[in-house]
Amino acid sequence: MLGRDVRKDFPILNIKVNGKPLVYLDSAASSQKPFAVLESYCKFCESRYANVHRGIHTLGEAATGDYEEARRAVAEFIKAPALEGVIFTRGTTESINLVATSYGKKFIKHGQAIVLTPMEHHANLVPWQLAAHAVGAELRFIPIKSDGTLDMIEARKLIDAKAALLAVTHVSNVLGTINPVGELVELAHKVGAKVLIDGAQSVPHMAVSLRELNPDFFAFSGHKMLGPTGVGVLYGRPEILNDMDPFLTGGEMIREVFLDHATWNDLPYKFEAGTPAISETIGLSSAIRYLTAIGMDKIEQHDQQLTMHALEKLLAEPGVEVYGPRTHRGAVVSFNVPGVHPHDLAALLDREGVAIRAGHHCCQPLMRWLDVSATARASMYLYNTTSDIDALVEAIRTARAVLA
């Protein structure tokens, strides 16, 4: 199984927490980093660091070369149709805010509709609330069925001629639901609506091809896929990006500046104002090389096996309620233990060295749909093993005994 083969690559997995070996099951929040990424990041800072797209000295040209090579690596990793559509941002949140502001407030009109789902992360909900309020658009939500999947019959009704844009998560960070984004893109494009896909929980875990999915915008973060924090990606169709106004203004995003006006740089630099996250972007390219060397198909298969093992184990525990589909789902499992608040459970599990997430997971509307205030969440990745899941279940039993 993949987990044991790669654990040696992740130094943090050798530490102990509260005297117990670390069991890290919080990768949906942020993943751990392999030596390859850590060494690449440090080596770049030690021997090649300089600002990019500015200096003509040796280091400046070397750093610019590495930075643009990272862009090519990202484009190849997600099978992006156009290199100039790959924009580096600070993360998924900034990518979506960019689209909501620069596209939504300019091109979505009064009386049109923005279609979402109740399972969206706040980062793919609140920006659209603001955009809708600014232009007078309607917010519509595709209902969730009792099994945690989208009601596609209702989706076909909601994505009508008034729909200007559909913003949907590829994989839910709570339910683990893998949404039929290809089918949704087709529905939206048939009525002339644009589509943004939040790929924060899909790109780290499965092979993603934008040439196949065909969205207009696609967003994800580096830190959830073994890369550093502070770097993310927005892919946009160049013909749409060219018509959008800049999101942030300042250095490098301009072509000419006069005292009373300015003109904009070509893509993708039009949307990369100021000094970017240079070292972090280099680290992201190393993470892509590491994941590619293993193979995304192999990682997806491993994650699926772990997820099914986690579902089987948790569902066998008396009274434990597990949320989301029972099959075909991402590597996150949210659950509640009767009589134990998720925060208390997470704190007690931490005493056993088991790191999970507890709370509303930035999905408060979804918590209301589930009729809970919070859940516990275990999220797996390529370095986890079935032993980690077994340790989680044992720690849950210990926690229940403490609180009994």
mmCIF file of C-alpha atoms in Angstrom:
data_model
loop_
_atom_site.group_PDB
_atom_site.id
_atom_site.type_symbol
_atom_site.label_atom_id
_atom_site.label_comp_id
_atom_site.label_asym_id
_atom_site.label_seq_id
_atom_site.Cartn_x
_atom_site.Cartn_y
_atom_site.Cartn_z
ATOM 1 C CA MET A 1 0.000 0.000 0.000
ATOM 2 C CA LEU A 2 1.270 3.480 -0.902
ATOM 3 C CA GLY A 3 1.291 4.918 2.642
ATOM 4 C CA ARG A 4 4.138 2.840 4.064
ATOM 5 C CA ASP A 5 6.247 3.324 0.948
ATOM 6 C CA VAL A 6 6.295 7.131 1.186
ATOM 7 C CA ARG A 7 6.158 7.854 4.928
ATOM 8 C CA LYS A 8 9.964 8.030 5.045
ATOM 9 C CA ASP A 9 9.730 11.052 2.735
ATOM 10 C CA PHE A 10 7.785 13.083 5.331
ATOM 11 C CA PRO A 11 9.983 14.011 8.305
ATOM 12 C CA ILE A 12 7.135 15.325 10.448
ATOM 13 C CA LEU A 13 5.566 11.864 10.576
ATOM 14 C CA ASN A 14 8.451 10.761 12.811
ATOM 15 C CA ILE A 15 7.584 13.152 15.633
ATOM 16 C CA LYS A 16 5.559 12.332 18.726
ATOM 17 C CA VAL A 17 2.602 14.319 20.017
ATOM 18 C CA ASN A 18 1.882 14.062 23.727
ATOM 19 C CA GLY A 19 4.315 11.139 23.827
ATOM 20 C CA LYS A 20 2.446 9.223 21.118
ATOM 21 C CA PRO A 21 3.438 8.684 17.478
ATOM 22 C CA LEU A 22 1.765 11.304 15.297
ATOM 23 C CA VAL A 23 -1.267 10.112 13.354
ATOM 24 C CA TYR A 24 -2.010 12.967 10.960
ATOM 25 C CA LEU A 25 -5.553 12.877 9.597
ATOM 26 C CA ASP A 26 -6.075 16.557 8.766
ATOM 27 C CA SER A 27 -4.761 16.808 5.213
ATOM 28 C CA ALA A 28 -7.978 18.392 3.911
ATOM 29 C CA ALA A 29 -7.027 21.422 6.015
ATOM 30 C CA SER A 30 -3.357 21.332 4.992
ATOM 31 C CA SER A 31 -1.047 18.535 3.897
ATOM 32 C CA GLN A 32 2.409 17.672 5.181
ATOM 33 C CA LYS A 33 5.525 18.328 3.103
ATOM 34 C CA PRO A 34 8.034 15.759 1.782
ATOM 35 C CA PHE A 35 11.816 16.245 1.879
ATOM 36 C CA ALA A 36 11.733 16.958 -1.861
ATOM 37 C CA VAL A 37 9.607 20.081 -1.335
ATOM 38 C CA LEU A 38 11.428 21.244 1.789
ATOM 39 C CA GLU A 39 14.843 20.839 0.167
ATOM 40 C CA SER A 40 13.755 22.505 -3.053
ATOM 41 C CA TYR A 41 12.357 25.484 -1.168
ATOM 42 C CA CYS A 42 15.517 25.896 0.925
ATOM 43 C CA LYS A 43 17.898 25.301 -1.991
ATOM 44 C CA PHE A 44 16.166 27.972 -4.057
ATOM 45 C CA CYS A 45 16.400 30.472 -1.196
ATOM 46 C CA GLU A 46 20.056 29.572 -0.583
ATOM 47 C CA SER A 47 21.369 29.728 -4.135
ATOM 48 C CA ARG A 48 18.920 31.160 -6.691
ATOM 49 C CA TYR A 49 16.628 33.581 -4.868
ATOM 50 C CA ALA A 50 15.857 36.968 -6.407
ATOM 51 C CA ASN A 51 12.756 38.841 -7.472
ATOM 52 C CA VAL A 52 11.215 37.744 -10.780
ATOM 53 C CA HIS A 53 10.501 39.601 -14.018
ATOM 54 C CA ARG A 54 12.599 42.575 -12.901
ATOM 55 C CA GLY A 55 16.369 42.184 -12.623
ATOM 56 C CA ILE A 56 18.560 41.291 -15.600
ATOM 57 C CA HIS A 57 21.298 39.965 -13.308
ATOM 58 C CA THR A 58 22.110 36.264 -13.095
ATOM 59 C CA LEU A 59 20.001 35.500 -10.031
ATOM 60 C CA GLY A 60 17.043 37.489 -11.337
ATOM 61 C CA GLU A 61 17.050 35.582 -14.610
ATOM 62 C CA ALA A 62 17.498 32.234 -12.835
ATOM 63 C CA ALA A 63 14.593 32.934 -10.460
ATOM 64 C CA THR A 64 12.389 34.079 -13.336
ATOM 65 C CA GLY A 65 13.221 30.904 -15.228
ATOM 66 C CA ASP A 66 12.319 28.724 -12.242
ATOM 67 C CA TYR A 67 9.096 30.662 -11.657
ATOM 68 C CA GLU A 68 7.940 30.306 -15.251
ATOM 69 C CA GLU A 69 8.939 26.655 -15.267
ATOM 70 C CA ALA A 70 6.610 26.225 -12.285
ATOM 71 C CA ARG A 71 3.806 27.730 -14.379
ATOM 72 C CA ARG A 72 4.484 25.200 -17.136
ATOM 73 C CA ALA A 73 4.504 22.390 -14.533
ATOM 74 C CA VAL A 74 1.095 23.490 -13.213
ATOM 75 C CA ALA A 75 -0.336 23.749 -16.723
ATOM 76 C CA GLU A 76 0.799 20.235 -17.554
ATOM 77 C CA PHE A 77 -0.388 18.836 -14.190
ATOM 78 C CA ILE A 78 -3.985 20.018 -14.674
ATOM 79 C CA LYS A 79 -3.907 19.688 -18.470
ATOM 80 C CA ALA A 80 -4.659 23.381 -18.884
ATOM 81 C CA PRO A 81 -5.627 24.312 -22.455
ATOM 82 C CA ALA A 82 -3.548 27.542 -22.394
ATOM 83 C CA LEU A 83 -0.402 28.419 -20.431
ATOM 84 C CA GLU A 84 -1.306 32.120 -20.239
ATOM 85 C CA GLY A 85 -4.493 31.174 -18.372
ATOM 86 C CA VAL A 86 -2.481 29.868 -15.382
ATOM 87 C CA ILE A 87 -2.399 32.640 -12.771
ATOM 88 C CA PHE A 88 -0.575 32.309 -9.475
ATOM 89 C CA THR A 89 -2.522 33.598 -6.473
ATOM 90 C CA ARG A 90 -2.240 33.166 -2.718
ATOM 91 C CA GLY A 91 -4.684 30.263 -2.705
ATOM 92 C CA THR A 92 -8.136 29.025 -3.652
ATOM 93 C CA THR A 93 -9.838 31.786 -1.683
ATOM 94 C CA GLU A 94 -8.025 34.575 -3.510
ATOM 95 C CA SER A 95 -8.603 32.849 -6.858
ATOM 96 C CA ILE A 96 -12.365 32.736 -6.332
ATOM 97 C CA ASN A 97 -12.491 36.293 -4.996
ATOM 98 C CA LEU A 98 -10.630 37.378 -8.135
ATOM 99 C CA VAL A 99 -13.289 35.846 -10.387
ATOM 100 C CA ALA A 100 -16.217 37.051 -8.273
ATOM 101 C CA THR A 101 -14.895 40.608 -8.348
ATOM 102 C CA SER A 102 -13.324 40.962 -11.778
ATOM 103 C CA TYR A 103 -15.798 38.809 -13.706
ATOM 104 C CA GLY A 104 -18.888 38.674 -11.515
ATOM 105 C CA LYS A 105 -19.295 42.354 -10.798
ATOM 106 C CA LYS A 106 -18.578 43.317 -14.417
ATOM 107 C CA PHE A 107 -20.386 40.712 -16.489
ATOM 108 C CA ILE A 108 -23.216 39.315 -14.328
ATOM 109 C CA LYS A 109 -26.254 41.523 -14.708
ATOM 110 C CA HIS A 110 -29.270 42.486 -12.627
ATOM 111 C CA GLY A 111 -31.906 39.763 -12.790
ATOM 112 C CA GLN A 112 -29.494 36.999 -13.751
ATOM 113 C CA ALA A 113 -28.698 34.081 -11.444
ATOM 114 C CA ILE A 114 -25.572 32.674 -9.797
ATOM 115 C CA VAL A 115 -26.016 28.939 -9.163
ATOM 116 C CA LEU A 116 -24.239 27.266 -6.245
ATOM 117 C CA THR A 117 -24.760 24.336 -3.875
ATOM 118 C CA PRO A 118 -25.297 24.255 -0.092
ATOM 119 C CA MET A 119 -22.084 22.220 0.253
ATOM 120 C CA GLU A 120 -19.779 25.057 -0.825
ATOM 121 C CA HIS A 121 -16.886 26.167 1.353
ATOM 122 C CA HIS A 122 -17.416 29.744 2.548
ATOM 123 C CA ALA A 123 -14.653 30.746 0.112
ATOM 124 C CA ASN A 124 -16.922 29.686 -2.762
ATOM 125 C CA LEU A 125 -20.062 31.215 -1.276
ATOM 126 C CA VAL A 126 -19.412 34.569 0.395
ATOM 127 C CA PRO A 127 -17.653 36.145 -2.644
ATOM 128 C CA TRP A 128 -20.730 35.287 -4.730
ATOM 129 C CA GLN A 129 -23.056 36.715 -2.091
ATOM 130 C CA LEU A 130 -21.199 40.026 -2.403
ATOM 131 C CA ALA A 131 -21.160 39.893 -6.207
ATOM 132 C CA ALA A 132 -24.881 39.094 -6.342
ATOM 133 C CA HIS A 133 -25.666 41.933 -3.953
ATOM 134 C CA ALA A 134 -23.541 44.360 -5.973
ATOM 135 C CA VAL A 135 -25.232 43.664 -9.320
ATOM 136 C CA GLY A 136 -28.701 42.594 -8.216
ATOM 137 C CA ALA A 137 -28.363 38.945 -9.187
ATOM 138 C CA GLU A 138 -30.246 36.012 -7.672
ATOM 139 C CA LEU A 139 -28.496 33.225 -5.736
ATOM 140 C CA ARG A 140 -29.777 29.725 -6.473
ATOM 141 C CA PHE A 141 -28.766 26.490 -4.778
ATOM 142 C CA ILE A 142 -28.853 22.979 -6.214
ATOM 143 C CA PRO A 143 -30.377 20.819 -3.445
ATOM 144 C CA ILE A 144 -28.485 17.967 -1.812
ATOM 145 C CA LYS A 145 -30.153 14.561 -1.633
ATOM 146 C CA SER A 146 -30.226 12.564 1.588
ATOM 147 C CA ASP A 147 -27.220 10.499 0.446
ATOM 148 C CA GLY A 148 -25.072 13.628 0.174
ATOM 149 C CA THR A 149 -25.092 13.863 -3.629
ATOM 150 C CA LEU A 150 -26.519 16.695 -5.711
ATOM 151 C CA ASP A 151 -30.069 16.516 -7.019
ATOM 152 C CA MET A 152 -29.316 16.671 -10.727
ATOM 153 C CA ILE A 153 -33.006 16.799 -11.657
ATOM 154 C CA GLU A 154 -33.283 20.084 -9.777
ATOM 155 C CA ALA A 155 -29.935 21.194 -11.196
ATOM 156 C CA ARG A 156 -31.352 20.971 -14.719
ATOM 157 C CA LYS A 157 -34.250 23.214 -13.650
ATOM 158 C CA LEU A 158 -32.088 25.777 -11.853
ATOM 159 C CA ILE A 159 -29.480 26.133 -14.602
ATOM 160 C CA ASP A 160 -31.798 27.917 -17.020
ATOM 161 C CA ALA A 161 -31.559 30.878 -19.374
ATOM 162 C CA LYS A 162 -31.223 33.300 -16.435
ATOM 163 C CA ALA A 163 -28.153 31.503 -15.085
ATOM 164 C CA ALA A 164 -25.033 33.587 -15.648
ATOM 165 C CA LEU A 165 -22.568 31.510 -13.671
ATOM 166 C CA LEU A 166 -22.321 28.199 -11.829
ATOM 167 C CA ALA A 167 -19.777 27.962 -8.975
ATOM 168 C CA VAL A 168 -19.393 24.464 -7.568
ATOM 169 C CA THR A 169 -16.919 22.440 -5.564
ATOM 170 C CA HIS A 170 -15.389 19.421 -7.273
ATOM 171 C CA VAL A 171 -15.142 17.477 -3.986
ATOM 172 C CA SER A 172 -16.914 18.492 -0.768
ATOM 173 C CA ASN A 173 -14.540 19.126 2.135
ATOM 174 C CA VAL A 174 -17.207 17.813 4.551
ATOM 175 C CA LEU A 175 -19.279 15.157 2.780
ATOM 176 C CA GLY A 176 -16.531 13.883 0.514
ATOM 177 C CA THR A 177 -19.046 14.010 -2.327
ATOM 178 C CA ILE A 178 -17.434 13.971 -5.769
ATOM 179 C CA ASN A 179 -19.732 16.168 -7.806
ATOM 180 C CA PRO A 180 -20.481 15.460 -11.506
ATOM 181 C CA VAL A 181 -18.719 18.621 -12.614
ATOM 182 C CA GLY A 182 -18.356 17.517 -16.234
ATOM 183 C CA GLU A 183 -22.120 17.103 -16.538
ATOM 184 C CA LEU A 184 -22.714 20.410 -14.721
ATOM 185 C CA VAL A 185 -20.348 22.233 -17.075
ATOM 186 C CA GLU A 186 -22.297 20.896 -20.057
ATOM 187 C CA LEU A 187 -25.615 22.017 -18.541
ATOM 188 C CA ALA A 188 -24.264 25.500 -17.847
ATOM 189 C CA HIS A 189 -22.658 25.973 -21.236
ATOM 190 C CA LYS A 190 -25.866 24.959 -22.999
ATOM 191 C CA VAL A 191 -27.570 28.048 -21.562
ATOM 192 C CA GLY A 192 -24.542 30.307 -21.996
ATOM 193 C CA ALA A 193 -23.513 30.357 -18.333
ATOM 194 C CA LYS A 194 -19.895 30.349 -17.199
ATOM 195 C CA VAL A 195 -18.560 27.781 -14.702
ATOM 196 C CA LEU A 196 -16.064 28.035 -11.860
ATOM 197 C CA ILE A 197 -14.908 24.802 -10.220
ATOM 198 C CA ASP A 198 -13.354 24.829 -6.744
ATOM 199 C CA GLY A 199 -10.697 22.129 -7.060
ATOM 200 C CA ALA A 200 -9.129 22.546 -3.602
ATOM 201 C CA GLN A 201 -10.078 19.005 -2.548
ATOM 202 C CA SER A 202 -9.759 17.296 -5.933
ATOM 203 C CA VAL A 203 -6.439 18.326 -7.469
ATOM 204 C CA PRO A 204 -4.368 16.841 -4.592
ATOM 205 C CA HIS A 205 -6.134 13.478 -4.816
ATOM 206 C CA MET A 206 -6.974 12.636 -8.423
ATOM 207 C CA ALA A 207 -5.866 13.252 -11.971
ATOM 208 C CA VAL A 208 -7.628 16.390 -13.200
ATOM 209 C CA SER A 209 -7.809 17.367 -16.862
ATOM 210 C CA LEU A 210 -9.234 20.789 -17.623
ATOM 211 C CA ARG A 211 -9.300 19.832 -21.292
ATOM 212 C CA GLU A 212 -11.864 17.168 -20.361
ATOM 213 C CA LEU A 213 -13.817 19.061 -17.678
ATOM 214 C CA ASN A 214 -13.906 22.227 -19.805
ATOM 215 C CA PRO A 215 -14.640 24.821 -17.064
ATOM 216 C CA ASP A 216 -14.221 28.542 -17.606
ATOM 217 C CA PHE A 217 -12.419 28.968 -14.270
ATOM 218 C CA PHE A 218 -10.702 26.459 -11.977
ATOM 219 C CA ALA A 219 -9.112 27.194 -8.582
ATOM 220 C CA PHE A 220 -6.928 25.261 -6.140
ATOM 221 C CA SER A 221 -4.250 25.699 -3.446
ATOM 222 C CA GLY A 222 -0.650 24.516 -3.143
ATOM 223 C CA HIS A 223 -0.601 23.689 0.552
ATOM 224 C CA LYS A 224 -3.222 20.938 0.274
ATOM 225 C CA MET A 225 -1.088 19.077 -2.314
ATOM 226 C CA LEU A 226 2.258 18.872 -0.445
ATOM 227 C CA GLY A 227 3.322 22.407 -1.442
ATOM 228 C CA PRO A 228 3.929 25.469 0.743
ATOM 229 C CA THR A 229 1.233 27.804 2.014
ATOM 230 C CA GLY A 230 0.732 31.153 0.304
ATOM 231 C CA VAL A 231 0.526 29.953 -3.288
ATOM 232 C CA GLY A 232 -2.497 28.893 -5.274
ATOM 233 C CA VAL A 233 -3.688 28.780 -8.839
ATOM 234 C CA LEU A 234 -6.526 30.207 -10.862
ATOM 235 C CA TYR A 235 -6.974 28.901 -14.355
ATOM 236 C CA GLY A 236 -9.187 30.986 -16.595
ATOM 237 C CA ARG A 237 -9.974 30.943 -20.275
ATOM 238 C CA PRO A 238 -7.687 33.600 -21.775
ATOM 239 C CA GLU A 239 -10.450 35.140 -23.880
ATOM 240 C CA ILE A 240 -12.489 35.734 -20.706
ATOM 241 C CA LEU A 241 -9.539 36.910 -18.618
ATOM 242 C CA ASN A 242 -8.607 39.436 -21.310
ATOM 243 C CA ASP A 243 -12.031 41.076 -20.979
ATOM 244 C CA MET A 244 -11.937 41.194 -17.170
ATOM 245 C CA ASP A 245 -10.643 44.139 -15.167
ATOM 246 C CA PRO A 246 -7.582 43.622 -12.928
ATOM 247 C CA PHE A 247 -8.248 42.354 -9.397
ATOM 248 C CA LEU A 248 -5.241 43.913 -7.683
ATOM 249 C CA THR A 249 -3.170 46.751 -9.098
ATOM 250 C CA GLY A 250 0.471 47.716 -8.723
ATOM 251 C CA GLY A 251 3.816 46.620 -10.108
ATOM 252 C CA GLU A 252 4.173 44.103 -12.952
ATOM 253 C CA MET A 253 0.466 44.031 -13.870
ATOM 254 C CA ILE A 254 0.811 47.224 -15.907
ATOM 255 C CA ARG A 255 2.038 47.955 -19.422
ATOM 256 C CA GLU A 256 2.155 51.753 -19.239
ATOM 257 C CA VAL A 257 1.312 54.154 -16.435
ATOM 258 C CA PHE A 258 0.506 57.829 -16.879
ATOM 259 C CA LEU A 259 -0.489 60.304 -14.215
ATOM 260 C CA ASP A 260 -4.180 59.878 -14.925
ATOM 261 C CA HIS A 261 -4.505 56.327 -16.305
ATOM 262 C CA ALA A 262 -2.715 53.050 -16.973
ATOM 263 C CA THR A 263 -2.854 50.099 -19.364
ATOM 264 C CA TRP A 264 -2.488 46.445 -18.463
ATOM 265 C CA ASN A 265 0.148 43.799 -19.034
ATOM 266 C CA ASP A 266 -0.504 40.641 -21.024
ATOM 267 C CA LEU A 267 -1.823 37.476 -19.391
ATOM 268 C CA PRO A 268 -1.116 36.020 -16.943
ATOM 269 C CA TYR A 269 0.794 39.005 -15.489
ATOM 270 C CA LYS A 270 -2.275 41.253 -15.656
ATOM 271 C CA PHE A 271 -3.539 39.358 -12.597
ATOM 272 C CA GLU A 272 -0.225 38.981 -10.738
ATOM 273 C CA ALA A 273 0.284 42.404 -9.173
ATOM 274 C CA GLY A 274 3.326 42.967 -6.976
ATOM 275 C CA THR A 275 6.020 40.505 -5.990
ATOM 276 C CA PRO A 276 4.516 37.029 -6.108
ATOM 277 C CA ALA A 277 5.118 34.146 -3.697
ATOM 278 C CA ILE A 278 8.332 33.178 -5.500
ATOM 279 C CA SER A 279 9.838 30.562 -3.174
ATOM 280 C CA GLU A 280 6.419 29.061 -2.495
ATOM 281 C CA THR A 281 5.744 28.727 -6.209
ATOM 282 C CA ILE A 282 9.064 26.915 -6.671
ATOM 283 C CA GLY A 283 8.021 24.619 -3.796
ATOM 284 C CA LEU A 284 4.707 23.951 -5.521
ATOM 285 C CA SER A 285 6.485 22.851 -8.679
ATOM 286 C CA SER A 286 8.531 20.398 -6.574
ATOM 287 C CA ALA A 287 5.320 19.040 -5.062
ATOM 288 C CA ILE A 288 3.940 18.511 -8.562
ATOM 289 C CA ARG A 289 7.071 16.611 -9.579
ATOM 290 C CA TYR A 290 6.773 14.437 -6.447
ATOM 291 C CA LEU A 291 3.090 13.646 -7.035
ATOM 292 C CA THR A 292 3.644 13.027 -10.734
ATOM 293 C CA ALA A 293 6.500 10.612 -10.039
ATOM 294 C CA ILE A 294 4.179 8.539 -7.832
ATOM 295 C CA GLY A 295 1.235 8.834 -10.203
ATOM 296 C CA MET A 296 -2.106 10.498 -9.491
ATOM 297 C CA ASP A 297 -4.035 7.361 -10.439
ATOM 298 C CA LYS A 298 -2.082 5.423 -7.811
ATOM 299 C CA ILE A 299 -2.707 8.155 -5.219
ATOM 300 C CA GLU A 300 -6.440 8.200 -5.969
ATOM 301 C CA GLN A 301 -6.642 4.424 -5.618
ATOM 302 C CA HIS A 302 -4.775 4.555 -2.300
ATOM 303 C CA ASP A 303 -7.014 7.346 -0.964
ATOM 304 C CA GLN A 304 -10.118 5.414 -1.997
ATOM 305 C CA GLN A 305 -8.945 2.286 -0.165
ATOM 306 C CA LEU A 306 -8.235 4.268 2.991
ATOM 307 C CA THR A 307 -11.569 6.073 2.799
ATOM 308 C CA MET A 308 -13.507 2.832 2.431
ATOM 309 C CA HIS A 309 -11.558 1.390 5.382
ATOM 310 C CA ALA A 310 -12.403 4.467 7.461
ATOM 311 C CA LEU A 311 -16.090 4.240 6.550
ATOM 312 C CA GLU A 312 -16.231 0.555 7.436
ATOM 313 C CA LYS A 313 -14.510 1.088 10.777
ATOM 314 C CA LEU A 314 -16.483 4.171 11.819
ATOM 315 C CA LEU A 315 -19.851 2.780 10.761
ATOM 316 C CA ALA A 316 -19.142 -0.299 12.887
ATOM 317 C CA GLU A 317 -18.759 1.869 16.004
ATOM 318 C CA PRO A 318 -22.010 1.975 18.013
ATOM 319 C CA GLY A 319 -23.969 5.169 17.441
ATOM 320 C CA VAL A 320 -21.349 6.930 15.341
ATOM 321 C CA GLU A 321 -22.995 8.965 12.597
ATOM 322 C CA VAL A 322 -21.086 9.325 9.351
ATOM 323 C CA TYR A 323 -22.042 11.922 6.734
ATOM 324 C CA GLY A 324 -21.911 11.794 2.966
ATOM 325 C CA PRO A 325 -22.066 9.094 0.280
ATOM 326 C CA ARG A 326 -21.064 5.540 1.115
ATOM 327 C CA THR A 327 -19.220 5.052 -2.194
ATOM 328 C CA HIS A 328 -17.464 7.153 -4.844
ATOM 329 C CA ARG A 329 -16.255 9.879 -2.526
ATOM 330 C CA GLY A 330 -13.168 11.878 -1.661
ATOM 331 C CA ALA A 331 -10.689 11.178 1.122
ATOM 332 C CA VAL A 332 -12.563 12.991 3.894
ATOM 333 C CA VAL A 333 -14.928 11.416 6.412
ATOM 334 C CA SER A 334 -16.976 13.651 8.693
ATOM 335 C CA PHE A 335 -18.705 12.083 11.658
ATOM 336 C CA ASN A 336 -20.153 12.630 15.105
ATOM 337 C CA VAL A 337 -19.920 10.472 18.212
ATOM 338 C CA PRO A 338 -23.102 10.473 20.327
ATOM 339 C CA GLY A 339 -22.791 12.472 23.508
ATOM 340 C CA VAL A 340 -19.390 13.915 22.601
ATOM 341 C CA HIS A 341 -18.940 17.387 21.149
ATOM 342 C CA PRO A 342 -16.549 17.286 18.167
ATOM 343 C CA HIS A 343 -14.229 19.831 19.812
ATOM 344 C CA ASP A 344 -13.963 17.681 22.941
ATOM 345 C CA LEU A 345 -13.392 14.614 20.793
ATOM 346 C CA ALA A 346 -10.620 16.318 18.810
ATOM 347 C CA ALA A 347 -8.930 17.452 22.025
ATOM 348 C CA LEU A 348 -9.064 13.952 23.511
ATOM 349 C CA LEU A 349 -7.797 12.397 20.268
ATOM 350 C CA ASP A 350 -4.902 14.840 20.293
ATOM 351 C CA ARG A 351 -3.898 13.395 23.677
ATOM 352 C CA GLU A 352 -3.522 10.079 21.822
ATOM 353 C CA GLY A 353 -1.435 11.702 19.076
ATOM 354 C CA VAL A 354 -4.292 11.659 16.551
ATOM 355 C CA ALA A 355 -4.790 14.944 14.679
ATOM 356 C CA ILE A 356 -8.246 15.496 13.188
ATOM 357 C CA ARG A 357 -10.335 18.597 12.436
ATOM 358 C CA ALA A 358 -13.434 19.579 14.384
ATOM 359 C CA GLY A 359 -15.861 22.414 13.730
ATOM 360 C CA HIS A 360 -18.036 23.702 10.907
ATOM 361 C CA HIS A 361 -15.212 23.348 8.339
ATOM 362 C CA CYS A 362 -16.078 26.769 6.863
ATOM 363 C CA CYS A 363 -19.412 25.285 5.732
ATOM 364 C CA GLN A 364 -22.005 26.683 8.123
ATOM 365 C CA PRO A 365 -24.952 26.337 5.669
ATOM 366 C CA LEU A 366 -24.040 22.675 5.201
ATOM 367 C CA MET A 367 -23.927 22.180 8.973
ATOM 368 C CA ARG A 368 -27.502 23.521 9.118
ATOM 369 C CA TRP A 369 -28.503 21.095 6.349
ATOM 370 C CA LEU A 370 -26.968 18.260 8.398
ATOM 371 C CA ASP A 371 -28.761 19.679 11.484
ATOM 372 C CA VAL A 372 -25.562 19.755 13.523
ATOM 373 C CA SER A 373 -23.433 22.581 14.876
ATOM 374 C CA ALA A 374 -20.163 20.875 14.011
ATOM 375 C CA THR A 375 -18.595 17.560 13.057
ATOM 376 C CA ALA A 376 -15.332 15.740 13.564
ATOM 377 C CA ARG A 377 -13.445 15.111 10.318
ATOM 378 C CA ALA A 378 -10.682 12.695 9.392
ATOM 379 C CA SER A 379 -8.990 13.362 6.076
ATOM 380 C CA MET A 380 -6.476 11.040 4.455
ATOM 381 C CA TYR A 381 -3.633 11.374 1.996
ATOM 382 C CA LEU A 382 -0.930 9.331 0.353
ATOM 383 C CA TYR A 383 1.183 9.022 3.536
ATOM 384 C CA ASN A 384 -1.613 7.535 5.649
ATOM 385 C CA THR A 385 -2.086 3.831 6.276
ATOM 386 C CA THR A 386 -4.905 1.613 7.512
ATOM 387 C CA SER A 387 -3.031 1.585 10.831
ATOM 388 C CA ASP A 388 -3.715 5.321 11.102
ATOM 389 C CA ILE A 389 -7.430 4.656 10.704
ATOM 390 C CA ASP A 390 -7.291 1.882 13.274
ATOM 391 C CA ALA A 391 -5.499 4.263 15.669
ATOM 392 C CA LEU A 392 -8.271 6.813 15.110
ATOM 393 C CA VAL A 393 -10.948 4.302 16.024
ATOM 394 C CA GLU A 394 -9.046 3.156 19.113
ATOM 395 C CA ALA A 395 -8.615 6.788 20.181
ATOM 396 C CA ILE A 396 -12.370 7.367 19.739
ATOM 397 C CA ARG A 397 -13.051 4.405 22.022
ATOM 398 C CA THR A 398 -10.630 5.802 24.584
ATOM 399 C CA ALA A 399 -12.303 9.213 24.380
ATOM 400 C CA ARG A 400 -15.742 7.699 24.886
ATOM 401 C CA ALA A 401 -14.480 5.814 27.922
ATOM 402 C CA VAL A 402 -13.073 9.029 29.400
ATOM 403 C CA LEU A 403 -16.383 10.839 28.923
ATOM 404 C CA ALA A 404 -18.615 7.929 29.975
#
